Tab-separated table of C-alpha atoms and ligand atoms in Angstrom:
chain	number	residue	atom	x	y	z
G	275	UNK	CA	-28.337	12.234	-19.645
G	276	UNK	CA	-28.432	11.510	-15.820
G	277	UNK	CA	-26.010	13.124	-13.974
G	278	UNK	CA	-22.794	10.080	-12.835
G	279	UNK	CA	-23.005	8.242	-9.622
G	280	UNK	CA	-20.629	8.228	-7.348
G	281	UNK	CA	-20.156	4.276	-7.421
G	282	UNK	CA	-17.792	4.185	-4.475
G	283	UNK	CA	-19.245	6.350	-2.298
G	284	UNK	CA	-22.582	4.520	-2.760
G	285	UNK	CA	-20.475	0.836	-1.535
G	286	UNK	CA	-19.063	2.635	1.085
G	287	UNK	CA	-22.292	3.809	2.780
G	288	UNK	CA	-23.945	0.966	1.758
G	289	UNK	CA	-20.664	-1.323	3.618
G	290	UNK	CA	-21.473	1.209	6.777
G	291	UNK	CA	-25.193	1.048	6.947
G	292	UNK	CA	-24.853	-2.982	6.881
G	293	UNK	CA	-22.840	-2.862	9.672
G	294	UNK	CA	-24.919	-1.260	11.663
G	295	UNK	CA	-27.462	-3.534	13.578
G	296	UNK	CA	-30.963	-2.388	12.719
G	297	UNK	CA	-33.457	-5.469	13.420
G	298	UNK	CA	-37.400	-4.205	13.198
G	299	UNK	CA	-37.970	-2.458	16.649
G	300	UNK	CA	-34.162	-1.167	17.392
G	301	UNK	CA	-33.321	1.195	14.281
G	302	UNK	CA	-32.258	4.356	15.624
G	303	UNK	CA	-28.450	3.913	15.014
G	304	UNK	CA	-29.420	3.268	11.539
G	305	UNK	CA	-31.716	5.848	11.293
G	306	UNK	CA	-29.152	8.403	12.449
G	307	UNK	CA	-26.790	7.012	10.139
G	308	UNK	CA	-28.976	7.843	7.231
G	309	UNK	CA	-29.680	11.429	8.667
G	310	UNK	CA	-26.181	12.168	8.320
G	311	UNK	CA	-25.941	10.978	5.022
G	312	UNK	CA	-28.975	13.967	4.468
G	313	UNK	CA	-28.120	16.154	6.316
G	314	UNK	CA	-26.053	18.731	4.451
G	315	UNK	CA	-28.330	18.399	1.103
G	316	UNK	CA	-29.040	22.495	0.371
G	317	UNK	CA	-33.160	22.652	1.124
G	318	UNK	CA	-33.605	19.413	2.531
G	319	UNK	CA	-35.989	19.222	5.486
G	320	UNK	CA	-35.815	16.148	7.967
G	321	UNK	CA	-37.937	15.099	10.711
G	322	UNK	CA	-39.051	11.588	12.489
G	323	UNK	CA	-42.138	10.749	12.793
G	324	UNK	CA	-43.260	9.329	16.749
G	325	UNK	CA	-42.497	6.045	15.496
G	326	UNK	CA	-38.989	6.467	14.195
G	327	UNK	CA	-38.922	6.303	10.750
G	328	UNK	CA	-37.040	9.362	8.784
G	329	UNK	CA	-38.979	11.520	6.276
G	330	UNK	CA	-36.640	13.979	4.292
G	331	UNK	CA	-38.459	16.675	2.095
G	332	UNK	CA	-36.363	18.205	-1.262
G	333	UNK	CA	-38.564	21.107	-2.605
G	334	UNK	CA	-39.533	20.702	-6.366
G	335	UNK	CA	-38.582	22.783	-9.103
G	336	UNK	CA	-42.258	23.613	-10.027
G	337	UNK	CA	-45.572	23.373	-7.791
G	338	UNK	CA	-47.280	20.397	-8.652
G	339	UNK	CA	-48.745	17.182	-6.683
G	340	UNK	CA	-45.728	15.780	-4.462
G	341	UNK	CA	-43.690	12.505	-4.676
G	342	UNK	CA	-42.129	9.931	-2.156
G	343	UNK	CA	-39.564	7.017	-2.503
G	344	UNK	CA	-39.806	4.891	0.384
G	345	UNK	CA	-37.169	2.113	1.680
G	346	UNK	CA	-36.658	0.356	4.809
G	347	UNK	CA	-33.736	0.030	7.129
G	348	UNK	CA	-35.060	-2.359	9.697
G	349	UNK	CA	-34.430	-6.075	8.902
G	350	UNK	CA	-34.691	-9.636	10.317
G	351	UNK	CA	-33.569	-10.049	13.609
G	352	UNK	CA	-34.887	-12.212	16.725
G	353	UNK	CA	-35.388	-11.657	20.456
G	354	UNK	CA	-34.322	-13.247	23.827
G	355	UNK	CA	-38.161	-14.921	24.258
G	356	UNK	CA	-36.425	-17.179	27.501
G	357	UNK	CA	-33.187	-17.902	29.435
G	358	UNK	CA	-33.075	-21.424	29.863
G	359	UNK	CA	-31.980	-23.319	32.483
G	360	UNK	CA	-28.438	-24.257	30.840
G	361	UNK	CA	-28.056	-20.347	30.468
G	362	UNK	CA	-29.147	-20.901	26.946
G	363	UNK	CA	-30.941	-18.652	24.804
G	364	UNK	CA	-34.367	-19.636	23.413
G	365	UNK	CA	-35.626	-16.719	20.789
G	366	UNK	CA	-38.957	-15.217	18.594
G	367	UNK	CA	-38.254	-14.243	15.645
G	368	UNK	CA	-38.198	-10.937	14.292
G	369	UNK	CA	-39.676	-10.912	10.487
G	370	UNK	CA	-40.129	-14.131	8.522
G	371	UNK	CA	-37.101	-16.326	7.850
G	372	UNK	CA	-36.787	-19.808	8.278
G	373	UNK	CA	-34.142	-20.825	11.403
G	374	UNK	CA	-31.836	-22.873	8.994
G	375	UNK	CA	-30.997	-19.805	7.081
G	376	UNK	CA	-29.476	-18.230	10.339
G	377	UNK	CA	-28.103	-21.792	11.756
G	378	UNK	CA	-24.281	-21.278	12.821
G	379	UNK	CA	-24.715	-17.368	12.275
G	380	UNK	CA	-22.857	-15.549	14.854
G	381	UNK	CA	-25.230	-12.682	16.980
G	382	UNK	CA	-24.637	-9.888	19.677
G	383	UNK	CA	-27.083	-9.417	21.901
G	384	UNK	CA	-28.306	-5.908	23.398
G	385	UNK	CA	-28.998	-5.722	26.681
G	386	UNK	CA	-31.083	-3.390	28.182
G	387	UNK	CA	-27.830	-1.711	29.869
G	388	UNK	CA	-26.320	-1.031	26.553
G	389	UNK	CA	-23.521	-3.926	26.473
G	390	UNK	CA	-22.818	-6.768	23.663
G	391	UNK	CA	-22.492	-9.890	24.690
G	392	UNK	CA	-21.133	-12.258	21.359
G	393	UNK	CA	-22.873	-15.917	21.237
G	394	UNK	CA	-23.751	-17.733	17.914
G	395	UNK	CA	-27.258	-19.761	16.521
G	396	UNK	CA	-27.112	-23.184	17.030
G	397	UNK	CA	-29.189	-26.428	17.434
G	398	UNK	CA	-29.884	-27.234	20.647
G	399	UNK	CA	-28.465	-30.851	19.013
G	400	UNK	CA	-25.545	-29.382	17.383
G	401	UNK	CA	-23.181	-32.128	17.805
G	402	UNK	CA	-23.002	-35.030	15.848
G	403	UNK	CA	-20.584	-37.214	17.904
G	404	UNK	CA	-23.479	-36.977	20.089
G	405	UNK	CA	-26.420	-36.717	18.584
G	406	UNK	CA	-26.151	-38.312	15.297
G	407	UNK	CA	-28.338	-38.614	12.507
G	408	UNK	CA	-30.519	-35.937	14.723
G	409	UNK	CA	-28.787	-33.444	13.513
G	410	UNK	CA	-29.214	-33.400	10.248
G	411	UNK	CA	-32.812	-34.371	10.893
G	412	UNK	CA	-34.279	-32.418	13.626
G	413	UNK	CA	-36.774	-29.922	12.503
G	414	UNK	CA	-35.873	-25.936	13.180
G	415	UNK	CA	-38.384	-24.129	15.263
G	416	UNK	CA	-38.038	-21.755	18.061
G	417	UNK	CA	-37.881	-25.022	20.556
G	418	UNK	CA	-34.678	-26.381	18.924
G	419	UNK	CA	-32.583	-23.311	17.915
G	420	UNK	CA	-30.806	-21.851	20.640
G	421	UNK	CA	-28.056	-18.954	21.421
G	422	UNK	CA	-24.968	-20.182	23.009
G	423	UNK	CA	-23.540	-17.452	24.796
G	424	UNK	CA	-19.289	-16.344	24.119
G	425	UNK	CA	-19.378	-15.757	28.104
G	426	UNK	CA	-18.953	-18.368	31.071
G	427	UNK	CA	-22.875	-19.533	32.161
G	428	UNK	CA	-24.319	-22.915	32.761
G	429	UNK	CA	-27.338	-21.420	34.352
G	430	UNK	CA	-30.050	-19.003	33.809
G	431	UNK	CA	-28.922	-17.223	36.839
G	432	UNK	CA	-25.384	-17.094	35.524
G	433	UNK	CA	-27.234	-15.490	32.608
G	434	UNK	CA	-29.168	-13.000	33.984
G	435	UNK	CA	-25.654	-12.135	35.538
G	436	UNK	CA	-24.842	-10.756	32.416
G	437	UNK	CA	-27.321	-8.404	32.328
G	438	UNK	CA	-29.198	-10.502	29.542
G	439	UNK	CA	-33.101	-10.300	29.846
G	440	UNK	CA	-36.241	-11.255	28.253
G	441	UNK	CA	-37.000	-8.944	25.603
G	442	UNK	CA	-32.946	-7.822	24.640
G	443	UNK	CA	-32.236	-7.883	20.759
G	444	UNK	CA	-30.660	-10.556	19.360
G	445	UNK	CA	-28.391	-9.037	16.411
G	446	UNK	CA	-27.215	-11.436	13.054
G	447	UNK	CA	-23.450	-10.752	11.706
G	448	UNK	CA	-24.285	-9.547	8.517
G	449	UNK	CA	-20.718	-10.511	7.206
G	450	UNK	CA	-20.266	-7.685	4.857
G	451	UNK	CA	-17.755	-8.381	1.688
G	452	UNK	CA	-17.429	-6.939	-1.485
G	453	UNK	CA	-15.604	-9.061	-3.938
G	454	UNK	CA	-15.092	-8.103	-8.257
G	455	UNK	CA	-18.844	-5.958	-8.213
G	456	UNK	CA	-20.296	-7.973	-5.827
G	457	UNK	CA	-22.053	-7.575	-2.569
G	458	UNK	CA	-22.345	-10.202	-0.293
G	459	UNK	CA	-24.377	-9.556	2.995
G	460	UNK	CA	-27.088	-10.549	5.063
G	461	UNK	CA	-30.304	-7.758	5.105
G	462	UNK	CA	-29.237	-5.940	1.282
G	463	UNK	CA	-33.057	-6.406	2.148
G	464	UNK	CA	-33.326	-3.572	2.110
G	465	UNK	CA	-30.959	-1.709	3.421
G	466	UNK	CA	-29.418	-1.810	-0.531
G	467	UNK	CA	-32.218	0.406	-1.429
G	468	UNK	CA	-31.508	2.713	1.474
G	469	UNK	CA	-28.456	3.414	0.087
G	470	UNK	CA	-29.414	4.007	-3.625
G	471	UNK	CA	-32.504	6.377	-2.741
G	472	UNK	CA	-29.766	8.131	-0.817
G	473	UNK	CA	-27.457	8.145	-3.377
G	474	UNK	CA	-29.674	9.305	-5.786
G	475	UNK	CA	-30.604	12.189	-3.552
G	476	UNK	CA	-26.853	13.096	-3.344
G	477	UNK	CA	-26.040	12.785	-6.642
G	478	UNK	CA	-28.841	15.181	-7.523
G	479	UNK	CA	-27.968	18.015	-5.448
G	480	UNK	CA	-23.906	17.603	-6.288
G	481	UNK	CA	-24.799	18.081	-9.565
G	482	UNK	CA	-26.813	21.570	-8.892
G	483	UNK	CA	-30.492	20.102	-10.071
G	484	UNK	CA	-33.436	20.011	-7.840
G	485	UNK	CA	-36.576	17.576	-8.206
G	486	UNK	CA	-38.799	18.206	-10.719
G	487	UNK	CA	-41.751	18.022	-7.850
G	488	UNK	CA	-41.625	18.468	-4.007
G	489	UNK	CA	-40.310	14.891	-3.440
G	490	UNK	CA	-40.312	13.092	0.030
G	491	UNK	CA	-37.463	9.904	1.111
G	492	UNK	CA	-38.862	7.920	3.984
G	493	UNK	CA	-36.662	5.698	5.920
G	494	UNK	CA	-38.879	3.071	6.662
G	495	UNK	CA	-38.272	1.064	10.447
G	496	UNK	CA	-41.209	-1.370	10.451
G	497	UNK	CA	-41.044	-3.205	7.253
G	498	UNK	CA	-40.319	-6.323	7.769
G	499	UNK	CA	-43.138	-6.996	10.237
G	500	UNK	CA	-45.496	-4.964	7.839
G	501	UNK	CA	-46.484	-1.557	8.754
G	502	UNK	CA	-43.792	0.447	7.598
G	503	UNK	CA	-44.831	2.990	5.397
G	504	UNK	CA	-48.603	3.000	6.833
G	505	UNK	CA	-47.373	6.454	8.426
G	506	UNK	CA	-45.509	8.567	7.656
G	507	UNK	CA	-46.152	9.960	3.791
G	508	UNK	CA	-47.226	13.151	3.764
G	509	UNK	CA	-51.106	13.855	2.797
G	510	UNK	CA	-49.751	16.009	-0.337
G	511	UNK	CA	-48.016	12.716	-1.890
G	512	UNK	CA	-49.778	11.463	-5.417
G	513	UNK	CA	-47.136	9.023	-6.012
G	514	UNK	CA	-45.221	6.599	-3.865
G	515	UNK	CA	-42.073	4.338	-5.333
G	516	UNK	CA	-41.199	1.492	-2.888
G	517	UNK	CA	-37.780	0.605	-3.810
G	518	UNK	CA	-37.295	-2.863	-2.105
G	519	UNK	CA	-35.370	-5.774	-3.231
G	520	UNK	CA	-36.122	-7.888	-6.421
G	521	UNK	CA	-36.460	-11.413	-5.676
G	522	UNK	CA	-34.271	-13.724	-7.364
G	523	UNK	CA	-34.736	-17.485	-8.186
G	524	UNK	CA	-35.951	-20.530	-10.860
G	525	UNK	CA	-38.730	-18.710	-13.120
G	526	UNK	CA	-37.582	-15.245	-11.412
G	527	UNK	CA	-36.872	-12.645	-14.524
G	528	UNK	CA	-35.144	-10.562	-11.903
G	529	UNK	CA	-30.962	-10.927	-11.608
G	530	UNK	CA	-27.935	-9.178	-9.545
G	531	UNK	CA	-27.219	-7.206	-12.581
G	532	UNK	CA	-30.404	-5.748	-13.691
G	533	UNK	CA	-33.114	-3.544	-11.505
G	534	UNK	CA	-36.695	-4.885	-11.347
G	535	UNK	CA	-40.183	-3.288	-11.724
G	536	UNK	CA	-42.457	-5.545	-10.205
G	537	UNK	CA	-46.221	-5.438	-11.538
G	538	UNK	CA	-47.117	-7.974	-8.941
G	539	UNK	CA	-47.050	-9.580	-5.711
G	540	UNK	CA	-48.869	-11.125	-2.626
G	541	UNK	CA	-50.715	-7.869	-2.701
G	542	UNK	CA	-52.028	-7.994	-5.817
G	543	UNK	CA	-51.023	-5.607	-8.930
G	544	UNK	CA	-49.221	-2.245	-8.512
G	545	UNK	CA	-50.317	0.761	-10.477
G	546	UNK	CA	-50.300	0.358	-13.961
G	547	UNK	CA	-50.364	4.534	-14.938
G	548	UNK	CA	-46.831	4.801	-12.849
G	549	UNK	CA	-45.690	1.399	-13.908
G	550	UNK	CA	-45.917	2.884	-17.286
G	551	UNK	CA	-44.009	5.651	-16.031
G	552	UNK	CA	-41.355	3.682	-14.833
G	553	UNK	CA	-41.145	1.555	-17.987
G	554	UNK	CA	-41.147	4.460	-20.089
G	555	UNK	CA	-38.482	6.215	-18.081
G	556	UNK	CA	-35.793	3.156	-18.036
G	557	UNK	CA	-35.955	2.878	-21.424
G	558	UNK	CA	-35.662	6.884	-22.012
G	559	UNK	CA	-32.382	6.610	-20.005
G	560	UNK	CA	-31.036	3.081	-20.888
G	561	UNK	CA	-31.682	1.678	-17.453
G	562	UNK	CA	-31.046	-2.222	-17.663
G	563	UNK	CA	-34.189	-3.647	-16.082
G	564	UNK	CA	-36.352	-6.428	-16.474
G	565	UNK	CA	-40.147	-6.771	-14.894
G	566	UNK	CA	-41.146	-9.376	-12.747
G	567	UNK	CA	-43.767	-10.789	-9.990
G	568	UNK	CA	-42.978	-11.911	-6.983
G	569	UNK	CA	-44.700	-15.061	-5.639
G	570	UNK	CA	-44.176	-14.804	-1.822
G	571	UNK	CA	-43.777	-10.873	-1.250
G	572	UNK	CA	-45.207	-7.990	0.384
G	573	UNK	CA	-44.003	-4.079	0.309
G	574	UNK	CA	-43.999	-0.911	2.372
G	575	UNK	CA	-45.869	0.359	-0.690
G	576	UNK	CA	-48.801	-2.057	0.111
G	577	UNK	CA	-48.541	-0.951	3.221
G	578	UNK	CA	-49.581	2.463	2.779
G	579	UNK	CA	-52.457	1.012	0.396
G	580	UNK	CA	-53.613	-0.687	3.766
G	581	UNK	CA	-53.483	1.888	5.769
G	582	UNK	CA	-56.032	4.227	3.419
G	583	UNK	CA	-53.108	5.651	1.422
G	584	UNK	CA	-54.684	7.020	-1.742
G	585	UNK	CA	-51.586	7.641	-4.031
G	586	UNK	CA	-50.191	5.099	-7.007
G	587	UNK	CA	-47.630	2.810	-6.082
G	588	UNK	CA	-44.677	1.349	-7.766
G	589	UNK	CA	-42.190	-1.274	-6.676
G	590	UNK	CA	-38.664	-1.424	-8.275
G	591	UNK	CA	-35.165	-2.709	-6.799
G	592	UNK	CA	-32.024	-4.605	-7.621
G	593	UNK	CA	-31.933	-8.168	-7.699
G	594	UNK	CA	-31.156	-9.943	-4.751
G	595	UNK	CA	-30.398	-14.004	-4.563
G	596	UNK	CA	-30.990	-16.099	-1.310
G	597	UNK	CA	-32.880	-13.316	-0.300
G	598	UNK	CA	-34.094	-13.365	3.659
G	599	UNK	CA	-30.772	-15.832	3.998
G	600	UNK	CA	-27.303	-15.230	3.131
G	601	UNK	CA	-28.142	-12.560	0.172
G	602	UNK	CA	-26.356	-11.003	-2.793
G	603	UNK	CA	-26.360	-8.681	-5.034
G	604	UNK	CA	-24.079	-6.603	-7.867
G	605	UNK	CA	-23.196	-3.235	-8.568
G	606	UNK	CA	-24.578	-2.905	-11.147
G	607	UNK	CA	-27.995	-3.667	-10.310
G	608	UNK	CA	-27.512	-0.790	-7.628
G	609	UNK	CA	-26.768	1.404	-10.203
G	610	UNK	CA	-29.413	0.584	-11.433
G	611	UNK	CA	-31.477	1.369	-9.150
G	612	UNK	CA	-29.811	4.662	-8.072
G	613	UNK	CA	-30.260	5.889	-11.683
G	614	UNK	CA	-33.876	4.982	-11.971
G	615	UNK	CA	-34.635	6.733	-8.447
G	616	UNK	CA	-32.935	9.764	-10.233
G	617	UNK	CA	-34.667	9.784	-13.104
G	618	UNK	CA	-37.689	9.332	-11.423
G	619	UNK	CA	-37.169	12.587	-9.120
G	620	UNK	CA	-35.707	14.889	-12.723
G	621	UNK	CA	-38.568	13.816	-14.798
L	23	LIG	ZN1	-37.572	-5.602	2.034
C-alpha cells in the first residue's frame, strides 16, 4: 500500500506554480516557488546549480547506487525580438509552438526595470471589417503576429517610453481553471509533473518513510529549448525518471485519466531494464497506466543521454490533450503520476 495523497494540496500548488510566469530563460520565481514547497522536508538537501535549475537530495534508507526524477518548470514563452514603428511588438519564440495556438492570448511583458505592462497576441491583420478574407488566410510567422500593447503608444519611441526593450520576456496567461477533476491550463507541460514529483516527495516524508536509495528531484529550467537536464544529475545517479507530459491525440494510447510510460520517442527507445521496472511496479500497486510512443517528442531524460549521461532513463507522465496549445489534463492522471513517482522512490 502507498501511503494517500494529499489530492488538494497537490491542485493547489499545482494552481500556484501555473500562475507563476516561468518561460525558458526567466524561472527563478518558479524555482523559488518549488524550494519552498522543499524546504521543510526532514534531511532534504537543496542547492542550484550556476544555471538555475533546483537539485534536492533525500538520503536513502540503505547505501546503494542513487536515483533522480527530473521535471521541468520552464515553458513556452516568446521575446520582444523588435519595437516597431506603430509601437507594436514583433517577437521570437521561446520553445516550439505554432503562433495560432497563442493567437488572441493575452501576455505581460517584463521589462528589464521589473514592471508589467498587459498587451495581447494578435495578427498584425486582425480585423476583418478591414482586412477580410486575409484574416482567416494569412499565414502565422514571426512577421505577422504582433503584441498590441494595453498602454497608449503609436510609436516605437512611445514604446521604449515604457521601459519596453529588445530582449524583455513576453509572458502567456496561462488561464488556470479547475472544473469536476479537471485541469485546464496552458504549460501543465510540465509544470504538472513539477507538482506530482513534489507531491510525491511530501507525501513520503508526512508519512515517516524515507527513499529506499539516496534519491535526487531536479527542477529542470531549460527544457523546452533542450538542455535541461544535461547538468545537473549528480555523478552517483544509476537511474534517471523524466516525468514529462504524455502526449495525447488520434492513435495516442495515452489519456487525461491514465499516466503514461513511454518506450519511445524522437530520441529513440528508453531503457528497457527500468521500463520493466516501471511496468512491474504500476501493476504491483494498481497504478492505471497505459504505454505509449510519442511521434514528435523529446525529454530532459534524452537530454542527459546527450550530454554523456551514463544512467537508464525512463519517461512517464499524465496525459495531456492540445498539448503545447491550450492543454488539459485530469486528476486522476496526476495521481497517477504522484503515486508512481512514490512507488518508484519506496521500492
Ligand atoms: Zn515537457
Amino acid at each position: 500500500m502507498l501511503p494517500k495523497i494529499d489530492t488538494t494540496g497537490l491542485i493547489d500548488f499545482l494552481t500556484r506554480l501555473l500562475n507563476t510566469p516561468s518561460p525558458t530563460g526567466f524561472t527563478e520565481q518558479a524555482i523559488n516557488l518549488c524550494e519552498g514547497a522543499l524546504q521543510d522536508i526532514p534531511g532534504i538537501q537543496i542547492q542550484r546549480t550556476r544555471k538555475g535549475a533546483l537539485v534536492a537530495t533525500l538520503p536513502g534508507a540503505t547505501d546503494g547506487p542513487w536515483r533522480a526524477l527530473t521535471a521541468h518548470v520552464d515553458t513556452l514563452g516568446a521575446m520582444v525580438k523588435e519595437i516597431k514603428p506603430n509601437g507594436r511588438l514583433k517577437m521570437t519564440k521561446l520553445g516550439g509552438f505554432p503562433w495560432n495556438t497563442v493567437e488572441g492570448e493575452g501576455v505581460r511583458v517584463y521589462t528589464a526595470f521589473g514592471e508589467t505592462v498587459r498587451g495581447s497576441i494578435l495578427l498584425t491583420k486582425a480585423s476583418v471589417h478591414v482586412y477580410g478574407q486575409d484574416v482567416g488566410k494569412s499565414e502565422r510567422n514571426d512577421d505577422t503576429m504582433e503584441i498590441r500593447l494595453d498602454a497608449r503608444t503609436e510609436s516605437a519611441e512611445e514604446t521604449r517610453g515604457l521601459e519596453i526593450e529588445v530582449g524583455d520576456f513576453v509572458v502567456f496567461d496561462p488561464r488556470v481553471e479547475v472544473t469536476d477533476g479537471f485541469v485546464r491550463s496552458r504549460h501543465l507541460d510540465d509544470k504538472a509533473c513539477v507538482a506530482c514529483m513534489i507531491q510525491a516527495v511530501k507525501t513520503l516524508s508526512e508519512a515517516g518513510l524515507t527513499p529506499q536509495v539516496t534519491t535526487v528531484l531536479h527542477v529542470s529550467n531549460y527544457e523546452e529549448v533542450g538542455h535541461g537536464a544535461a547538468a545537473g544529475i549528480p555523478a552517483e545517479v544509476s537511474e534517471l525518471i523524466s516525468v514529462d507530459m504524455a502526449a495525447v491525440g488520434n492513435g495516442q494510447t495515452s489519456d487525461e485519466f491514465h499516466a503514461t510510460l513511454c518506450v519511445k520517442d524522437s530520441g529513440g527507445p528508453y531503457h528497457y531494464g527500468l521500463n520493466q521496472k516501471m511496468r512491474r511496479l504500476a501493476e504491483a500497486y494498481a497504478i492505471p497506466y497505459k504505454i505509449d510512443i510519442y511521434p514528435y517528442y523529446g525529454s530532459d531524460g534524452e537530454a542527459f543521454w546527450r550530454a554523456g549521461g551514463d544512467v537508464a532513463v525512463a519517461l512517464i507522465g499524465p496525459g495531456v490533450d492540445a498539448s503545447h496549445n491550450y492543454e488539459r489534463t485530469h486528476t486522476e492522471a496526476l495521481e497517477a503520476t504522484t503515486r508512481w513517482c512514490l512507488a518508484y522512490m519506496l521500492d
